[in-house]
PDB file of C-alpha atoms in Angstrom:
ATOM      1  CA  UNK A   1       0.000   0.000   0.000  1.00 57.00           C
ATOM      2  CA  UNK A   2       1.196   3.646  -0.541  1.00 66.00           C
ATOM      3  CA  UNK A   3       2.286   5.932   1.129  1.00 74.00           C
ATOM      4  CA  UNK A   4       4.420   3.157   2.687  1.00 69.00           C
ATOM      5  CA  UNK A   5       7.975   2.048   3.060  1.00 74.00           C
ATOM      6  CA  UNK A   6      10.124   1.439   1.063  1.00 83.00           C
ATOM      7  CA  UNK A   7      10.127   4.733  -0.182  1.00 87.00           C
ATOM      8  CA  UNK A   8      10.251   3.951  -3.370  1.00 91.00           C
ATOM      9  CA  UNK A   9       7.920   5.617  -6.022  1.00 94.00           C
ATOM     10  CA  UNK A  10       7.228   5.235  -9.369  1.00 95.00           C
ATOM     11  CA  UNK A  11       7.895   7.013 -12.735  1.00 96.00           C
ATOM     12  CA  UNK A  12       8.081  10.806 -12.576  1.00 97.00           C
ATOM     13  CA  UNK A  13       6.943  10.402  -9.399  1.00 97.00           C
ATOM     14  CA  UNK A  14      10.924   9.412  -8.074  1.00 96.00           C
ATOM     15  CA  UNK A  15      11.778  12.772  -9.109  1.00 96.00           C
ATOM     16  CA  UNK A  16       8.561  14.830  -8.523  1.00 97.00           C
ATOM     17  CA  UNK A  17      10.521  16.469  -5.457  1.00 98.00           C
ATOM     18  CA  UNK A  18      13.989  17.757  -5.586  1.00 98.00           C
ATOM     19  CA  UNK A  19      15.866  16.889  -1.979  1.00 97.00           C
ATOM     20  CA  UNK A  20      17.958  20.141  -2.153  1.00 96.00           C
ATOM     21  CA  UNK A  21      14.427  22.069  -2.253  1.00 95.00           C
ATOM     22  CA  UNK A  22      12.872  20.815   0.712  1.00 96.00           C
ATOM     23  CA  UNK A  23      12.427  22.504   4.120  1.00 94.00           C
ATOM     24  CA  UNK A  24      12.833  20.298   6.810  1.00 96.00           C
ATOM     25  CA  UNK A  25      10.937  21.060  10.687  1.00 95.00           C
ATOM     26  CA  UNK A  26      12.142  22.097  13.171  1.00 95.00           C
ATOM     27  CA  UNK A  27      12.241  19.080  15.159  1.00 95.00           C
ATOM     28  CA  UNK A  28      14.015  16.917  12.635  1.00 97.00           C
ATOM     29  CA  UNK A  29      17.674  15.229  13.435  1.00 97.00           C
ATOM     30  CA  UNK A  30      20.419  13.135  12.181  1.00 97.00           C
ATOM     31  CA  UNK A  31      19.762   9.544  13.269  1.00 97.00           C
ATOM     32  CA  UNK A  32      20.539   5.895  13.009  1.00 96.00           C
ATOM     33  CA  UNK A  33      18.559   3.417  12.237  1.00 93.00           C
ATOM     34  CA  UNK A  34      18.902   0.162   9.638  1.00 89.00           C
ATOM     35  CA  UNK A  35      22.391   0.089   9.538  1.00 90.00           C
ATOM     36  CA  UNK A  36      21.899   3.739   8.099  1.00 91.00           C
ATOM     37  CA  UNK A  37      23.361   6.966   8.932  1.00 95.00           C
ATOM     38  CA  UNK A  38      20.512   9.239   8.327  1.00 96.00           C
ATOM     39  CA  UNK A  39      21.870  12.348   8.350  1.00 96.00           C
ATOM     40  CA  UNK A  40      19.829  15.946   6.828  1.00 97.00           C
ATOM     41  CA  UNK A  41      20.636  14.776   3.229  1.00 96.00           C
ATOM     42  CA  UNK A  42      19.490  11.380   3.480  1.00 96.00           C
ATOM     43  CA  UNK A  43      16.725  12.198   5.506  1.00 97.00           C
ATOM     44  CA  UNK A  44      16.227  15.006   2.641  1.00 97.00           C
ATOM     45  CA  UNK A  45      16.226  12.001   0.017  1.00 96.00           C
ATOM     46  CA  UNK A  46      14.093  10.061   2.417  1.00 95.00           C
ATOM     47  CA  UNK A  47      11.395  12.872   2.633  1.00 96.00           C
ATOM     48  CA  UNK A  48      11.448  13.488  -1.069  1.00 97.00           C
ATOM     49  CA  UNK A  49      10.493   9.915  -1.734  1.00 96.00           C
ATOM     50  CA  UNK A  50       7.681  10.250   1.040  1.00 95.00           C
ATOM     51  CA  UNK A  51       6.248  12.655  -0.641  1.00 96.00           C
ATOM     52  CA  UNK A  52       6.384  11.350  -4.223  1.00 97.00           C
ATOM     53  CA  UNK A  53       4.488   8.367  -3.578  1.00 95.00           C
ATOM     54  CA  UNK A  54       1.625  10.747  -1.400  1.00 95.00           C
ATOM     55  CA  UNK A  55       1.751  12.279  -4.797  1.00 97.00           C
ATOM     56  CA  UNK A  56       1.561   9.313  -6.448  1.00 96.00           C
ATOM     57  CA  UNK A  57      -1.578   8.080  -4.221  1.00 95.00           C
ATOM     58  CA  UNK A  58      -3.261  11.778  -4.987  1.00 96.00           C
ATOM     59  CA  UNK A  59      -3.177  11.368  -8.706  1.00 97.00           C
ATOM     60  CA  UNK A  60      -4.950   7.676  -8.355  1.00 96.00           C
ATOM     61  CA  UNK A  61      -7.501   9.058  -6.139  1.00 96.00           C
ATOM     62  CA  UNK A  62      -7.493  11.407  -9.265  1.00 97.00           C
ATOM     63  CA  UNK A  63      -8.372   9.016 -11.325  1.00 98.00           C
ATOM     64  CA  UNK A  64     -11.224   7.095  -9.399  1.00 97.00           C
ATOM     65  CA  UNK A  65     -12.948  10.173  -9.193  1.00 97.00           C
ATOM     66  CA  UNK A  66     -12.811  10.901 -13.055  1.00 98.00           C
ATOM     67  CA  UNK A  67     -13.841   7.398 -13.729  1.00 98.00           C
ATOM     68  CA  UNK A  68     -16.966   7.964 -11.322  1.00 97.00           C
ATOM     69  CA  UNK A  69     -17.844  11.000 -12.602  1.00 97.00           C
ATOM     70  CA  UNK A  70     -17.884   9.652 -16.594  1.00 98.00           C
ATOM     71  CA  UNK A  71     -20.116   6.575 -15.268  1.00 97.00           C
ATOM     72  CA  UNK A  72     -22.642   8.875 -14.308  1.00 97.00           C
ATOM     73  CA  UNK A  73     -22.187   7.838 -10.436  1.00 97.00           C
ATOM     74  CA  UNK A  74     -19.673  10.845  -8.918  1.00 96.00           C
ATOM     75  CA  UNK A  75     -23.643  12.130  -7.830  1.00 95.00           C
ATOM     76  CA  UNK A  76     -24.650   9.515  -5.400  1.00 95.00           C
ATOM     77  CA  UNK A  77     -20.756   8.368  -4.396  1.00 97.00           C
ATOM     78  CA  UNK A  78     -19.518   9.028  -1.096  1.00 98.00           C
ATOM     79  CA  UNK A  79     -15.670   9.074  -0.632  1.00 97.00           C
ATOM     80  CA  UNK A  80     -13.839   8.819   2.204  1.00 97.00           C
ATOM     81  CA  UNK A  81      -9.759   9.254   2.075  1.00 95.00           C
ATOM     82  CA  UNK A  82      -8.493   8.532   5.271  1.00 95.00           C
ATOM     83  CA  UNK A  83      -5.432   6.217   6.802  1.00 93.00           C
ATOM     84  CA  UNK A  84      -4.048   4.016   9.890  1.00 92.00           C
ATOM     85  CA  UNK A  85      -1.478   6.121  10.722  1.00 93.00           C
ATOM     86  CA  UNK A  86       1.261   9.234   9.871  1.00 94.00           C
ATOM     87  CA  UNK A  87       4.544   8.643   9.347  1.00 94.00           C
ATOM     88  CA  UNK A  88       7.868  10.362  10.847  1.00 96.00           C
ATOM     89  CA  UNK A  89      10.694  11.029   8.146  1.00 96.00           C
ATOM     90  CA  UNK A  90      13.077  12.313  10.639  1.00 96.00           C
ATOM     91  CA  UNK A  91      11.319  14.243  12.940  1.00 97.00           C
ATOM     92  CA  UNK A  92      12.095  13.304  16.225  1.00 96.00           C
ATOM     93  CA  UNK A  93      15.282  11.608  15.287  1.00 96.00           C
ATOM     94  CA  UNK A  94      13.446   8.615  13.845  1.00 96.00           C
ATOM     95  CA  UNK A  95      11.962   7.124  10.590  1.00 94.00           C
ATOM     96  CA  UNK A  96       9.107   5.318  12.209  1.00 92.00           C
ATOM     97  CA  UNK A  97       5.497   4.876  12.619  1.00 92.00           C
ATOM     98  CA  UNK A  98       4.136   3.271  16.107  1.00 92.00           C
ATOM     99  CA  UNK A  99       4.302   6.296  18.123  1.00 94.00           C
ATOM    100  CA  UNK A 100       1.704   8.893  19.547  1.00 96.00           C
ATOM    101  CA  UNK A 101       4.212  11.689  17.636  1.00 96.00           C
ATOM    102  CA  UNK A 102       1.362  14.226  15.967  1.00 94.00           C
ATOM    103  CA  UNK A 103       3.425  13.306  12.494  1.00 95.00           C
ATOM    104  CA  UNK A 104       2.187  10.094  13.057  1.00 95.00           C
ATOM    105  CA  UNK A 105      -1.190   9.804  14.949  1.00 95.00           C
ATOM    106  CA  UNK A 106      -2.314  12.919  13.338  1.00 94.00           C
ATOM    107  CA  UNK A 107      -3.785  11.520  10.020  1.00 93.00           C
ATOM    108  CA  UNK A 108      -5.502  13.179   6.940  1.00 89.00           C
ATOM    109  CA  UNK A 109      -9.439  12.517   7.136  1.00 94.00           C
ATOM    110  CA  UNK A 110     -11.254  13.842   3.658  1.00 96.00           C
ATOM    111  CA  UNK A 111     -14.928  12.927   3.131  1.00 97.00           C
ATOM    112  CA  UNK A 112     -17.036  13.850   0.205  1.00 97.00           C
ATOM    113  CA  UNK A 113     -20.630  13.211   1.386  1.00 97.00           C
ATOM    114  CA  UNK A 114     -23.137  14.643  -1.820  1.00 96.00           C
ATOM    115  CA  UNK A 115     -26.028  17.454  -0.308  1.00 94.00           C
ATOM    116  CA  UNK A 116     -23.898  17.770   2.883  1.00 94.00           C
ATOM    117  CA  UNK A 117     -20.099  18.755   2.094  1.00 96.00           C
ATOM    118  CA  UNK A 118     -20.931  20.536  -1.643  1.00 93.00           C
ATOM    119  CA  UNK A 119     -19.438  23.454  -0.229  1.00 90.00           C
ATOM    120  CA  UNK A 120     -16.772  22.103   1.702  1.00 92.00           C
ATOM    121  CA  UNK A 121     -15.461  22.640   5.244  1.00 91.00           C
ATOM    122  CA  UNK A 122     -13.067  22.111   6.639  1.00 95.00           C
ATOM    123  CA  UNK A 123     -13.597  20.570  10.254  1.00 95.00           C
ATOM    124  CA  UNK A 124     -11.152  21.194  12.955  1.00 93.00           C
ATOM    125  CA  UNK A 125     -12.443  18.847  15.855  1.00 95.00           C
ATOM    126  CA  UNK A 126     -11.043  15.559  17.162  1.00 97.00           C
ATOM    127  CA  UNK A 127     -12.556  12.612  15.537  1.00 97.00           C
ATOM    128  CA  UNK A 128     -11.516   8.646  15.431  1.00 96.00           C
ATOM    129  CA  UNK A 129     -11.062   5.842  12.655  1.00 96.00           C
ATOM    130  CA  UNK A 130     -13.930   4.283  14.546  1.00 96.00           C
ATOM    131  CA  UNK A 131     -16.276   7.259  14.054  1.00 97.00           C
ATOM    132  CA  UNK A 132     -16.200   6.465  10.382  1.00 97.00           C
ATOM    133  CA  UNK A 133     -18.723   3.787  10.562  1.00 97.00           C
ATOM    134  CA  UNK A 134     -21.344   5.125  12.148  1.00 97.00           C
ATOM    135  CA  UNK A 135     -20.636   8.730   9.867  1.00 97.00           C
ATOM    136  CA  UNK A 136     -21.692   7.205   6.673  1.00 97.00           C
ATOM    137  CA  UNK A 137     -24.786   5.459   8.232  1.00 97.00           C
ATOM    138  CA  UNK A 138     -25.849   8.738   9.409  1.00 96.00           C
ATOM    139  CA  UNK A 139     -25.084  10.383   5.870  1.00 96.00           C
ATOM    140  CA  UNK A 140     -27.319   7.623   4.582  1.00 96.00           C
ATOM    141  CA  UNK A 141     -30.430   7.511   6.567  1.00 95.00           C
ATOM    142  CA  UNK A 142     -29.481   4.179   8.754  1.00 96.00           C
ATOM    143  CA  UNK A 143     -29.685   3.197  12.344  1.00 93.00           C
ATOM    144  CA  UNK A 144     -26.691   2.748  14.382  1.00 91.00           C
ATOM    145  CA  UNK A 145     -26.219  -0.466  16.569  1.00 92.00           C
ATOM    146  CA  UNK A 146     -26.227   0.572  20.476  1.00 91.00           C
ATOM    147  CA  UNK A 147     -23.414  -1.533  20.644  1.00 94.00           C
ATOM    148  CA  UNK A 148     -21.309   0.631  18.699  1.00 95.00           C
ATOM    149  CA  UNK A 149     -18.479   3.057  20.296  1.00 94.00           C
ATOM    150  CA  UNK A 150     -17.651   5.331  17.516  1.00 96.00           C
ATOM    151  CA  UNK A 151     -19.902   8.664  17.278  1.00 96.00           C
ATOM    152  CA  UNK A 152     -21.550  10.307  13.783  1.00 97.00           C
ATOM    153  CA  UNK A 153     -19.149  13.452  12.622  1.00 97.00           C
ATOM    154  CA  UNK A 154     -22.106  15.012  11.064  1.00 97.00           C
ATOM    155  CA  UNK A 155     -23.049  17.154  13.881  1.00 97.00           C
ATOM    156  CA  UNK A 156     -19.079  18.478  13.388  1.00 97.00           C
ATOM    157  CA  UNK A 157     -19.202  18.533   9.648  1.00 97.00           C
ATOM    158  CA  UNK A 158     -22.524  20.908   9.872  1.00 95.00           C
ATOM    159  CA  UNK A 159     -20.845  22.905  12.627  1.00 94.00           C
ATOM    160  CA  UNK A 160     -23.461  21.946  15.434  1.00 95.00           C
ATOM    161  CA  UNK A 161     -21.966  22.409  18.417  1.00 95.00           C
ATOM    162  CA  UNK A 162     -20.708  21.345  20.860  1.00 96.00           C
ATOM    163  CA  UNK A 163     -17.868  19.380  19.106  1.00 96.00           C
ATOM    164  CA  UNK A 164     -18.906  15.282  19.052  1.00 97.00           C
ATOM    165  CA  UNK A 165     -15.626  14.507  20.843  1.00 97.00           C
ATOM    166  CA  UNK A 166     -13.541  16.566  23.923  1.00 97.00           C
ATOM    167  CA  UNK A 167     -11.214  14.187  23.304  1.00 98.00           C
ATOM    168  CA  UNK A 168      -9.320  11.300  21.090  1.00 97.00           C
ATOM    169  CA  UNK A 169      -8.297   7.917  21.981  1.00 97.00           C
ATOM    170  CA  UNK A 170      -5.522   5.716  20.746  1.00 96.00           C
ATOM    171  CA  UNK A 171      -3.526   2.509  22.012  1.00 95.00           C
ATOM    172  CA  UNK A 172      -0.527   0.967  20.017  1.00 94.00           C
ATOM    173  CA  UNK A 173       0.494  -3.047  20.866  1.00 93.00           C
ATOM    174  CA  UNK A 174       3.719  -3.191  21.477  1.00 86.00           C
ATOM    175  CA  UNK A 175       5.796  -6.279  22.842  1.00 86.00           C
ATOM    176  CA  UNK A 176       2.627  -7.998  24.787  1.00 89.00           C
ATOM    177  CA  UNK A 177       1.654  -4.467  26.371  1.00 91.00           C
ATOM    178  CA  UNK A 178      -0.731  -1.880  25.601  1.00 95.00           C
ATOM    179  CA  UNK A 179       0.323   1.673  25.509  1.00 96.00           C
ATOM    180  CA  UNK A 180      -2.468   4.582  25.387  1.00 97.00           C
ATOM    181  CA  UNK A 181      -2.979   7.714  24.478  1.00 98.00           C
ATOM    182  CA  UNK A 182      -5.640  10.765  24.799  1.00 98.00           C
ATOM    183  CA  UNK A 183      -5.512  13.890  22.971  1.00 98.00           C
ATOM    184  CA  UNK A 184      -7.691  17.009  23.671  1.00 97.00           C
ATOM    185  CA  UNK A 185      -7.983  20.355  21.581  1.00 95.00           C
ATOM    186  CA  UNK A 186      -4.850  21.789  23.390  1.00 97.00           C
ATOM    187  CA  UNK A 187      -2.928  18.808  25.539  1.00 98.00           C
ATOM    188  CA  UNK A 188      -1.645  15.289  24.805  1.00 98.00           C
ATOM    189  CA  UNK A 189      -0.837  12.437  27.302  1.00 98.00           C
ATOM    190  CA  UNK A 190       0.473   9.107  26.387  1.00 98.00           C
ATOM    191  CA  UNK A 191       2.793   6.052  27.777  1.00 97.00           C
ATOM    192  CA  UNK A 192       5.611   4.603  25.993  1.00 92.00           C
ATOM    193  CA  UNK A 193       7.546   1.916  27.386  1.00 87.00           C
ATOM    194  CA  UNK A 194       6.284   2.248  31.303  1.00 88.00           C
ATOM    195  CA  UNK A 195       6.721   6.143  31.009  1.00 95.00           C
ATOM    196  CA  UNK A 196       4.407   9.171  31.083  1.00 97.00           C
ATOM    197  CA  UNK A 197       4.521  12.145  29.106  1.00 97.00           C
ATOM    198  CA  UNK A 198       2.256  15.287  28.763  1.00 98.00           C
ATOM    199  CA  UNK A 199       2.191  17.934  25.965  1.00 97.00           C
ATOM    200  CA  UNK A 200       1.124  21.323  25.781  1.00 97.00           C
ATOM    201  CA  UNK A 201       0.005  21.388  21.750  1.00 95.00           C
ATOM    202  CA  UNK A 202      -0.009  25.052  22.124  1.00 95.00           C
ATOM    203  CA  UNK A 203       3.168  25.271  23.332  1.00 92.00           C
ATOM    204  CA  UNK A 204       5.400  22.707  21.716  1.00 84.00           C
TER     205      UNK A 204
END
C-alpha cells in the first residue's frame, strides 16, 4: 500500500521532489537506524520519496474520481480518504510509525458526502477511525447499533456544536503491552515503554 515504506515511487513520481528544495521542521535530526546513517541529506532524500508516492496516491484518487464522474455515479458516491497512521521522516530523530508523535497519529481525514459537504469545510475537531462507521450510516439515513463506540461526525461537519468529541483515543500493541494515548484540543498524554509524558500542543 502507498504511502508506505520502502520509499520507493514510481515514474516521474521518483523525481517529482527535488531533496535540495525541501524545508525540513524544526524538530528533525540526524539519526541511526537500519544500519543507516541518516543524516539531513538522506533524511532530505528520504522525505522526497515520502512525498512522491503521497503524490503518487493523490493522482490515483485522481483518477477514481474521473472514472466515477464519466459513469454517471460521482452524484450519489460518497468518498472517504483517510489512513491508519502518519509517518515520521526524521522528525524526532526517527523514521518510524508506532508512536503517539502528531506526524504520526495525526492523520488526513477527507470525506465527500453529496447534499452535505458541496461546499466544503473544513472541520477542525477531534474525531476517530472508529467514528467512520457510524458517519456514513448517518449520511445515509441508517440506524446505528447501540453496541457501537464510535460517534456520527455530522453534527461536526454541519458545525453543530458542541464538538462530538472533547477528546481522542488511541492505544498501540507493542511487545505484549498496551500503551495509550488521549488527545484534547490543546494537551496530549500518552505512555511509551512504562513512562508518562504530557504535551502542551499550544506550546510545543
Amino acid at each position: 500500500s502507498n504511502p508506505h515504506s520502502p520509499f520507493d515511487p514510481p515514474g516521474k513520481y521518483a523525481d517529482m521532489y527535488p531533496p535540495e528544495s525541501l524545508d525540513l521542521r524544526a524538530n528533525v535530526e540526524p539519526f541511526k537506524k537500519y544500519a543507516t546513517d541518516y543524516h539531513l541529506s538522506v533524511i532530505r532524500k528520504a522525505r522526497a520519496a515520502y512525498l512522491g508516492k503521497i503524490s503518487y496516491v493523490d493522482d490515483l484518487v485522481g483518477r477514481l474520481v474521473t472514472a466515477l464522474k464519466k459513469r454517471g455515479s460521482w452524484k450519489n458516491t460518497i468518498l472517504v480518504f483517510t489512513a491508519d497512521h502518519g509517518m515520521a521522516v526524521g522528525e524526532h530523530g526517527n523514521i518510524a510509525k508506532g508512536q503517539f508523535w502528531e506526524e504520526v497519529a495525526r492523520i488526513p481525514m477527507l470525506m465527500r458526502i453529496p447534499g452535505i459537504t458541496d461546499n466544503g469545510v473544513i472541520v477542525e475537531s477531534l474525531a476517530q477511525l472508529i467514528d467512520l462507521y457510524p458517519t456514513l450510516l448517518d449520511a445515509v439515513g441508517g440506524e446505528v447499533s447501540s453496541h457501537v463506540v464510535g460517534r456520527s461526525l455530522l453534527p461536526d461537519i454541519r458545525g453543530v456544536e458542541p464538538p462530538v468529541r472533547d477528546a481522542a483515543y488511541s492505544e498501540i500493541h507493542r511487545d505484549g503491552v498496551l500503551d495509550y494515548m488521549v488527545r484534547t484540543e490543546r494537551f496530549k498524554w500518552f505512555t511509551s515503554r512504562d513512562k508518562e509524558y504530557l504535551f502542551d500542543l499550544d506550546e510545543d
